[in-house]
Structure formats: C-alpha cells, structure tokens
Amino acid sequence: MEQARKGYCFTAIVGQDDMKTALILNVINPNLGGVLIRGEKGTAKSTAVRALAELLPERVQVADCRFGCAPNDKAHMCGECLEKLTNHKTLEQSLAKMKVVDLPVSATEDRVVGTLDMEHAIKTGEKKFETGILAGANRNILYVDEVNLLDDHVVDVLLDSAAMGVNTVEREGVSYTHPARFILVGTMNPEEGDLRPQLIDRFALSVTVIGERDAEKRVLVMENRLKYEDEPEKFFEDFEPMQQALRDRIKTAEGLLGQVTYSSRILEKIAKICIALDVDGHRADIVMLKTAMTLAAYSGRTEVTEEDVMEAAKLTLPHRMRRNPFEDAVLDLSQIEGI
C-alpha cells in the first residue's frame, strides 16, 4: 500500500503573513479564541491550517482517553480520567500529534455535541455518552470551512464551547460534560454571504487573504508546489531547518507567555483605540490585550510594547468595526497612530 503523503510545510507557504501569524498565535495561546479567515478560493487557507498541525511536535496524552486529556492537567480532565486518579489508578500515556478535525457544513447539532443514550440511562441509571465532533476536537484544531454557511444554532454551540472550554449535553434532566478546548479556525468566502455581526465578534482574530499580486512570489508558489509533488523528500529536506526553527520559536513563546507583563500605558492605549474606532462592547479590548501579550512572547519578550498593540489591532479589530452591508472590513492604522 502506498504511504500517505505528508502534509505541506508551513514555512513553504508563500506570503499570507497575517494568516500564518494569527494561526501561530492561537497555538501559542489557545485561550485567544480562534481565527476567522476570509478570502477567495486557492489562497492556501486549508493548506495553512493542515500544515500547522503537521509542523507541531507530538505531545503527551492519556493513552485510552477518548478526549485525549493531558495527563498532568487535572483542571481540564474528563470525568473518566479524574475518576481513575481518584481511585489511584495510573493514567497510561502515549504520544500523538495535534490533528485537524473537520466540521462539515451539513453537521447537525447532535453530530457536533454528541448524544446521551436515554434508554440506557433509564434502564441502568448510568450515563452513556456517544461522542461528537467536539470530543475529537479537544486539544486539537477544529476546522470549519465555509463557516458562514453553517446553521446559526450550530455556530452558537461551537463558539460557546470555544469560549468555555467544555461541552455540556443535556437531555431530559440528564447532563454530561467533557473538556472541549480547541483552536477554532473558520474560513469563508465573503461573496457567499457573511456571518451575523454578533457571531463574527466571537472570533478573537480575523484576517483577509488574497492571491499574491507579485510575480516573483507567484512563481515561488508554483515552484514549491511542484517540488512537493515531484520531489517530496527533497522538499521536506530543504524546509526542515525552517520548520524546526519555527517549532523552537513557538515552544519558547509558550514558555514565556505566562511571564509577559504590560504597563498601565498599554491598557490606556488599547482602551483609547477601541473608543476611537467605535467598537461595541469590551471583548475587543480584552482580546487585543491577550493578542499583544502573545505577540510579545512570540517575539521573545516578556513586556508588551506599543508596537505589539498596533500589530494586535490589525488582527483583532477589522471584523469588529461598524460598517455598512457588503462593505469590506478594513483597518486604516493612520486612524489610531499617535493615540
């Protein structure tokens, strides 16, 4: 049987820097809240998401856990793993790579959240839970292509789980809760319709991608792709140094994130920017601060700078700014310079 081809190299993707940065920031800080990628077809949206999962090293998980719990993270374990620990049982460990879990546009709510077997519960008094897509997405990337075409109720469920880090299913007085901490990545083509503003706001970051307009970069896109298809071994060999350098940088940033600090001046700048741009609510302020902190860690620093705030504004504010229907979400940085 022919061996499955490895995924594309993340560092071989030409251009699309904002998209790549937004994805990396969510890996460094899974609590950010995901990213919405808008753009035309053929702009490497899906390729980038899958290549990011391929880039990341294997991580430890509980071997027989259907939610892939982290063995040393008691605060976010499922009930089964916690029960084993309570009974002083050993949690066997295994290594596994982060994976991309696809959520199809046609998915029903039951398929997403899972189902409770009520007949079993009535007969035995025990809960029997059939896992859904959110169970498999725990500690992984949940990828929703054409998220704007999903049923609004399913989108609500997704965003609630992404915000809370858990999925709760309730049926006739019986409930079951399991961890659902995932990186939510939604992609869409704005020409096919938009998300409701209150749903767009729930995505932490948003980027717009277009095809490269520079001839040299388009040539490089073709060369990289053909090398990947025709000479895969050489392709991976050529890009491995860059892949490893990025892995190391992400790992360093994860270690630094908890040490990042910010001044009152930074908080004031974020607040003034959100006021100047007439952004609704306070979610934008909080997400911008988290993003700026993650950017600082990604840059190898432990203090947020004003440059981090401006970079964070580009990723967190365009989709939250008030605009007319069918109007593109564009942030003009000159509007907030000097604040």
Coordinates of C-alpha atoms in Angstrom, one line a residue:
M1 CA 0.0 0.0 0.0
E2 CA 1.3 3.4 -0.9
Q3 CA 2.3 5.5 2.1
A4 CA 0.1 8.6 2.6
R5 CA 1.9 11.8 1.6
K6 CA 3.0 14.1 4.5
G7 CA 1.2 17.4 4.7
Y8 CA 2.7 20.6 3.2
C9 CA 5.4 22.5 5.1
F10 CA 4.0 25.5 6.9
T11 CA 7.2 27.5 6.2
A12 CA 6.9 26.8 2.4
I13 CA 3.6 28.8 2.2
V14 CA 4.5 32.0 0.3
G15 CA 3.2 35.3 1.7
Q16 CA -0.1 35.4 3.7
D17 CA 1.8 36.6 6.7
D18 CA -1.2 37.8 8.7
M19 CA -2.9 34.4 8.3
K20 CA 0.2 32.5 9.4
T21 CA 0.8 34.8 12.4
A22 CA -2.9 34.5 13.5
L23 CA -2.7 30.7 13.4
I24 CA 0.6 30.6 15.3
L25 CA -0.7 32.9 18.0
N26 CA -3.6 30.6 18.6
V27 CA -1.2 27.7 19.0
I28 CA 1.0 29.7 21.5
N29 CA -2.1 30.8 23.4
P30 CA -5.1 28.5 22.8
N31 CA -7.2 30.8 25.1
L32 CA -7.2 33.6 22.5
G33 CA -10.4 32.3 20.9
G34 CA -9.6 31.2 17.3
V35 CA -9.4 32.9 14.0
L36 CA -11.7 33.7 11.1
I37 CA -10.0 33.6 7.7
R38 CA -11.8 35.4 4.9
G39 CA -10.7 35.1 1.3
E40 CA -11.1 33.9 -2.2
K41 CA -10.5 30.3 -3.3
G42 CA -7.0 29.0 -3.8
T43 CA -5.3 31.2 -1.2
A44 CA -3.8 28.4 0.9
K45 CA -6.4 28.7 3.8
S46 CA -6.9 25.0 4.2
T47 CA -3.3 24.2 3.4
A48 CA -2.0 26.5 6.1
V49 CA -4.3 25.0 8.8
R50 CA -3.2 21.4 8.0
A51 CA 0.4 22.4 7.6
L52 CA 0.4 24.0 11.0
A53 CA -0.8 20.7 12.6
E54 CA 1.9 18.9 10.6
L55 CA 4.6 21.3 11.9
L56 CA 3.9 20.8 15.6
P57 CA 5.7 18.1 17.6
E58 CA 4.0 15.2 19.3
R59 CA 2.5 15.8 22.7
V60 CA 1.7 13.6 25.7
Q61 CA -1.9 12.4 26.2
V62 CA -3.8 9.8 28.2
A63 CA -3.5 6.6 26.1
D64 CA -7.0 5.3 26.3
C65 CA -8.9 8.6 26.7
R66 CA -11.5 9.4 24.0
F67 CA -10.9 13.1 24.7
G68 CA -7.1 12.9 24.6
C69 CA -6.7 14.5 28.0
A70 CA -3.3 15.8 29.1
P71 CA -2.2 13.5 31.9
N72 CA -0.8 16.4 34.0
D73 CA -3.6 18.9 33.6
K74 CA -6.1 17.8 36.2
A75 CA -8.1 21.1 35.9
H76 CA -9.1 20.2 32.3
M77 CA -9.6 16.4 32.5
C78 CA -12.7 14.4 31.6
G79 CA -14.7 12.6 34.3
E80 CA -13.3 9.2 33.4
C81 CA -9.6 10.4 33.9
L82 CA -10.4 12.2 37.1
E83 CA -12.2 9.1 38.4
K84 CA -9.1 7.0 37.7
L85 CA -6.9 9.5 39.5
T86 CA -9.3 9.5 42.5
N87 CA -9.0 5.7 42.7
H88 CA -5.2 6.0 42.5
K89 CA -5.1 4.3 39.1
T90 CA -2.2 5.0 36.8
L91 CA -3.0 7.0 33.6
E92 CA -1.1 5.4 30.8
Q93 CA 0.4 7.8 28.5
S94 CA 1.0 7.9 24.7
L95 CA 2.3 10.4 22.2
A96 CA 0.1 11.9 19.5
K97 CA 0.3 14.8 17.1
M98 CA -2.2 17.6 17.1
K99 CA -4.8 16.9 14.4
V100 CA -7.2 18.9 12.3
V101 CA -10.8 17.9 13.0
D102 CA -13.2 18.9 10.2
L103 CA -16.7 20.1 10.8
P104 CA -18.8 19.7 7.7
V105 CA -21.3 22.4 6.8
S106 CA -24.1 19.8 6.9
A107 CA -23.4 18.8 10.5
T108 CA -26.4 18.6 12.9
E109 CA -26.2 19.8 16.5
D110 CA -26.2 16.1 17.7
R111 CA -23.3 15.3 15.4
V112 CA -21.4 18.2 16.8
V113 CA -22.0 17.9 20.5
G114 CA -22.7 14.2 20.9
T115 CA -25.7 12.4 22.3
L116 CA -26.9 10.8 25.5
D117 CA -28.4 7.3 25.3
M118 CA -31.6 8.0 27.4
E119 CA -32.8 4.4 27.2
H120 CA -29.6 3.1 28.7
A121 CA -29.8 5.8 31.4
I122 CA -33.3 4.8 32.3
K123 CA -32.6 1.1 32.4
T124 CA -29.2 1.1 34.2
G125 CA -29.1 4.5 35.9
E126 CA -25.7 5.1 34.2
K127 CA -24.9 7.8 31.7
K128 CA -23.9 6.6 28.3
F129 CA -22.4 9.3 26.1
E130 CA -21.8 8.9 22.4
T131 CA -19.1 11.4 21.4
G132 CA -19.5 14.0 18.8
I133 CA -17.1 16.2 16.8
L134 CA -16.3 18.4 19.8
A135 CA -15.0 15.4 21.7
G136 CA -12.5 14.7 19.0
A137 CA -11.5 18.3 18.7
N138 CA -10.3 18.6 22.4
R139 CA -6.7 19.8 22.4
N140 CA -6.8 19.9 18.6
I141 CA -7.7 22.3 15.7
L142 CA -11.4 22.4 14.8
Y143 CA -11.6 23.5 11.2
V144 CA -14.8 24.8 9.8
D145 CA -14.7 25.5 6.1
E146 CA -17.4 27.8 4.8
V147 CA -18.4 28.6 8.4
N148 CA -20.8 31.3 7.1
L149 CA -22.9 28.5 5.6
L150 CA -23.3 26.7 8.9
D151 CA -26.6 26.7 10.7
D152 CA -26.6 29.7 13.1
H153 CA -27.5 27.5 16.1
V154 CA -24.6 25.1 15.4
V155 CA -22.3 28.2 15.2
D156 CA -23.6 29.3 18.6
V157 CA -22.8 26.0 20.1
L158 CA -19.3 26.0 18.6
L159 CA -18.5 29.5 19.9
D160 CA -19.9 28.8 23.3
S161 CA -17.7 25.7 23.7
A162 CA -14.7 27.5 22.4
A163 CA -15.2 30.2 25.0
M164 CA -15.9 27.9 27.9
G165 CA -13.6 25.1 27.1
V166 CA -16.2 22.5 27.8
N167 CA -19.2 20.9 26.1
T168 CA -22.3 20.1 28.0
V169 CA -25.1 17.9 26.7
E170 CA -28.4 17.9 28.5
R171 CA -31.4 15.7 27.7
E172 CA -34.5 15.3 29.9
G173 CA -32.8 16.2 33.1
V174 CA -29.6 14.2 32.4
S175 CA -26.4 16.0 31.6
Y176 CA -22.9 15.1 30.6
T177 CA -19.9 17.5 30.4
H178 CA -16.5 16.9 28.8
P179 CA -13.5 19.1 28.0
A180 CA -13.6 20.8 24.6
R181 CA -10.6 23.1 24.5
F182 CA -9.7 23.5 20.8
I183 CA -8.3 26.1 18.4
L184 CA -11.3 27.2 16.3
V185 CA -10.4 28.1 12.7
G186 CA -13.2 29.2 10.4
T187 CA -12.8 30.0 6.7
M188 CA -15.2 31.7 4.4
N189 CA -15.6 33.4 1.1
P190 CA -17.4 36.7 1.7
E191 CA -19.0 36.5 -1.7
E192 CA -21.1 33.6 -0.4
G193 CA -22.6 35.5 2.5
D194 CA -21.5 36.8 5.8
L195 CA -21.8 35.8 9.5
R196 CA -24.0 37.7 11.8
P197 CA -22.1 40.6 13.5
Q198 CA -22.6 39.1 17.0
L199 CA -21.0 35.8 15.8
I200 CA -18.2 37.4 13.9
D201 CA -17.3 39.3 17.2
R202 CA -16.8 35.9 18.9
F203 CA -13.8 35.0 16.8
A204 CA -10.8 36.5 18.5
L205 CA -8.8 37.2 15.3
S206 CA -9.8 37.8 11.7
V207 CA -7.6 38.0 8.6
T208 CA -8.4 38.6 4.9
V209 CA -6.3 36.7 2.4
I210 CA -6.0 37.4 -1.4
G211 CA -3.9 35.9 -4.1
E212 CA -0.3 37.2 -4.4
R213 CA 0.0 40.2 -6.8
D214 CA 3.8 39.9 -7.0
A215 CA 5.0 37.9 -10.0
E216 CA 8.1 36.6 -8.2
K217 CA 6.0 35.3 -5.3
R218 CA 3.6 33.6 -7.6
V219 CA 6.5 31.9 -9.4
L220 CA 7.7 30.7 -6.0
V221 CA 4.3 29.3 -5.1
M222 CA 4.4 27.2 -8.3
E223 CA 8.0 26.0 -7.7
N224 CA 7.3 25.0 -4.1
R225 CA 4.1 23.1 -5.0
L226 CA 5.7 21.2 -7.9
K227 CA 8.7 20.3 -5.8
Y228 CA 6.3 19.0 -3.1
E229 CA 4.5 16.8 -5.6
D230 CA 7.5 15.7 -7.7
E231 CA 10.4 15.6 -5.2
P232 CA 8.8 15.3 -1.8
E233 CA 11.9 14.0 0.0
K234 CA 14.0 17.0 -1.2
F235 CA 11.1 19.3 -0.5
F236 CA 10.9 18.3 3.2
E237 CA 14.7 18.2 3.5
D238 CA 15.0 21.8 2.2
F239 CA 12.4 23.2 4.5
E240 CA 13.1 21.2 7.7
P241 CA 15.6 23.8 9.1
M242 CA 13.0 26.5 8.8
Q243 CA 10.3 24.1 10.2
Q244 CA 12.5 23.3 13.2
A245 CA 13.4 26.9 13.8
L246 CA 9.7 27.8 13.9
R247 CA 8.9 24.9 16.2
D248 CA 11.6 26.1 18.6
R249 CA 10.3 29.7 18.4
I250 CA 6.7 28.5 19.3
K251 CA 8.0 26.4 22.2
T252 CA 10.0 29.3 23.6
A253 CA 6.9 31.6 23.2
E254 CA 4.7 29.1 25.1
G255 CA 7.2 29.2 27.9
L256 CA 7.4 33.0 28.0
L257 CA 3.7 33.7 27.8
G258 CA 3.0 33.3 31.5
Q259 CA 5.8 35.9 32.2
V260 CA 4.6 38.6 29.9
T261 CA 3.7 41.9 31.6
Y262 CA 2.1 45.2 30.5
S263 CA 2.0 48.7 31.8
S264 CA -1.0 51.0 32.6
R265 CA 0.0 52.9 29.4
I266 CA -0.6 49.9 27.3
L267 CA -4.0 49.4 28.8
E268 CA -4.9 53.0 28.3
K269 CA -3.7 52.8 24.6
I270 CA -5.9 49.8 24.0
A271 CA -8.9 51.4 25.5
K272 CA -8.5 54.7 23.5
I273 CA -8.0 52.8 20.3
C274 CA -11.3 50.9 20.8
I275 CA -13.1 54.1 21.7
A276 CA -11.7 55.9 18.7
L277 CA -12.9 53.1 16.3
D278 CA -16.3 53.0 18.0
V279 CA -16.0 49.3 18.7
D280 CA -19.0 47.7 20.5
G281 CA -18.6 46.2 24.0
H282 CA -15.4 45.2 25.8
R283 CA -14.5 42.0 24.1
A284 CA -12.2 43.8 21.6
D285 CA -10.2 45.4 24.4
I286 CA -9.6 42.1 26.2
V287 CA -8.8 40.1 23.1
M288 CA -6.4 42.9 21.9
L289 CA -4.5 42.7 25.2
K290 CA -4.2 38.9 25.0
T291 CA -3.1 39.1 21.4
A292 CA -0.5 41.8 22.2
M293 CA 0.8 39.6 25.1
T294 CA 1.1 36.6 22.8
L295 CA 2.9 38.7 20.1
A296 CA 5.4 39.8 22.7
A297 CA 6.1 36.2 23.7
Y298 CA 6.3 35.2 20.0
S299 CA 9.0 37.9 19.7
G300 CA 10.9 36.5 22.6
R301 CA 10.0 39.4 25.0
T302 CA 8.3 39.5 28.4
E303 CA 6.9 43.0 28.2
V304 CA 4.2 44.3 25.8
T305 CA 5.2 47.2 23.6
E306 CA 3.1 49.8 21.7
E307 CA 4.2 48.0 18.5
D308 CA 2.6 44.8 19.8
V309 CA -0.6 46.7 20.4
M310 CA -0.7 48.1 16.9
E311 CA 0.0 44.7 15.4
A312 CA -2.7 43.2 17.6
A313 CA -5.1 45.9 16.4
K314 CA -4.7 44.7 12.8
L315 CA -5.8 41.2 13.8
T316 CA -8.5 41.9 16.3
L317 CA -10.4 45.0 15.2
P318 CA -11.3 45.0 11.5
H319 CA -14.1 42.5 11.9
R320 CA -15.5 44.4 14.9
M321 CA -15.6 47.8 13.3
R322 CA -19.0 49.1 12.3
R323 CA -19.6 49.0 8.6
N324 CA -22.3 49.0 6.0
P325 CA -23.6 45.8 4.5
F326 CA -21.2 44.3 1.8
E327 CA -18.5 46.7 2.9
D328 CA -15.1 45.2 3.5
A329 CA -13.6 45.2 7.0
V330 CA -10.5 47.4 6.7
L331 CA -8.5 49.0 9.4
D332 CA -6.6 52.1 8.5
L333 CA -3.7 52.3 11.0
S334 CA -3.4 56.0 10.4
Q335 CA -6.7 56.4 12.3
I336 CA -5.1 55.3 15.5
E337 CA -1.5 56.4 15.2
G338 CA -0.4 58.7 17.9
I339 CA -3.1 57.6 20.4

